[in-house]
């Protein structure tokens, strides 16, 4: 579409300059800001790039070689990446967690594409999860058995996050509905649960789960540490999901409920077919940020000694032969976390845009 | 007095791929009253919003009271001081009282003292006939009252030109009259240049010096109100008038 | 219950009077291993509050700036702010803490070669060492400051009813009060105040105030992390104000910065307050990550206590009670503020 700029512009380069001028130099304050920022970037970016890439050591096989170079020591990552990514899983069997991660990721990506929302997807999930279980645990089909205390790194993070979201979401929805219930007992229980859990940090819940649960169980019966952590994560996220969904439910005009009532639908039919779809669509943004937080919060299992991605990075750093490369290690896993979280948030933006087109503009805060 | 106070020369505007204004030419003399009508999407609002730079024209020239509108902030602010605008959705500031709404512009833009600004505000509140609402908040007023406050708010800046963007379209029918009354009084008692986008043809007949019909980004027809309503020249003008009258 | 008995663990809170027997790295109040568990837990609580309050104040200021910057018309500034927010929001807080802790303890030099940012401010692998104000006159100064703050808060509350309150809360007058009362307090004590500038002595610094690597990493990480989220809250709030408000203000001839200050930000505030409150709560709860880098906050201290006494349930109850109290206070405060600024409608 022909878009010549203002009348002062005679040619294309002038047009580009005018656009630049408007965005960067439109006023004295603006110009000053631009100059300051440009100077800041010039001071910071070249040394960082030097450290990250130009002076970096990609290949040496010992800490000494790395310490000699003034740049980042990516050789450390090359040396340790399997420990970081897969934790203490037996070296030769690491193809199994790798495959399991790919299956999980594949399932998640498939679920994200609308075209695949069919009953067969649920079947796919079931089969996929079974496969993941078999791969990780082994003990069947000729695969050696690997205790889940040896699971670690990225697969563990993915498992904790996936199962966390999968169970926390329905629980959260139920809690939200329960909080709006007219039956006083249910309402009280839900309110108490939500407010208590939201008031305390996840770390304290993790401690609770690892310390308190054994006390409530009969002698000799113990729950797997990983399971305890998983339960704590699920219970924690469910409370936040409940509050967000409640906000969505509140934003549905009463007319919707009345319309559904007048059609003679039962409570659960109303919820499933009319109220929940609208409520959830409204709060997709906040829900996705809860999911992203959940993914990041899996790193907290460090404090109860479970080997997620963050913990395995720490373990890699504990090697006496490779000391002092904390920055490299944390940058490496930081990139991994960033990749996942950023992809999720971009995806959610796309979904929101599509839904806004269908529903008209919705105003909410995430 | 010969120079037009507003001059649009071959003005084009695109919204992405949509060509909203197709080479509009318009000259408005000082003190002239213009009513612009036309089907929705014809570019009427875009046209007047280009005059106070709420929309940026992409081709052509817009000259207001001798100042050509470009991306230069100083010029834009100078023009906006001389041009007042009344919006379809009133756009009163909900966190300020009516009085504070009216004194905001004079105090912060015209640098008047608090006392002066309040005097001016009460004067115009009386002219729009709601002086007793001075200390209420916009949320406590009816639509018609809010729009009258909005008109007073623009008047407090003593503009040379007043733009009205469908001022009564968002009002309940029983309140349209009170706002139109105020606008007619404004037209009759002051020498202000007024451009009004509206469907209220009764108002046009009473007050306008010229009526413009816009369709698909162009001014198709313009004439004095008597001629315009009795002898529309264009096919589309006729069709439009038939539909709304 | 049967389990507890079989393990010989007592119930009840009597253990709080027993001797703690462990040392704590950071002690805002005097503490030694021979003090009680109760005192140890109090130290932990103070540590948590200390880090949370500072983080809340600084993150609010920085977050507002970054949020407004993100909407700036300067393309470079907006993109830079956006980049910062996206990077920080998509990485776990724990990672930030580990990263900064590693940077301070591993990449920072020995005190002898410490980086000297400003005169008297040193950054080394022992932490950040700052100069400190000292002297008997400090009591007067701090007393005056506290009085000034209380006075300003009270004045802000009674603004609607009293002209004096309105006078005091005008920005210039408020500043005068904030500066004059502490000065007056100091003058009244007649005692000296001097700078205690840290000096290198042997292998470490002497004098001044040293922020331990744990505290510095925790505070820095919390601030950097939460600033990004607060920036998003501020940005959403500003964008929630309808375009018509911008247009109406602009068409009056107001320049952009006045439009923001007089029309948009006051309205944005109403949308910002609830999510801002939950960010404050998050800061308080996130401070519990201190346990992972060795800063003795409440959770860390209670955890140690738990391990030593085996009184898990009581320990958990203490933690929950403390955090719930803080959460409730912040919620109540925000609700009250929210009600005060609600838009008046029919």
Coordinates of C-alpha atoms in Angstrom, one line a residue, chain C residues 35 45 76 170 185 281 337:
Chain C
X35 CA 20.3 -18.1 73.3
X45 CA 12.0 -13.3 61.2
X76 CA 15.4 2.3 22.1
X170 CA 2.5 19.4 49.3
X185 CA 16.6 15.7 66.4
X281 CA 3.4 -10.7 49.0
X337 CA -5.9 2.0 50.2

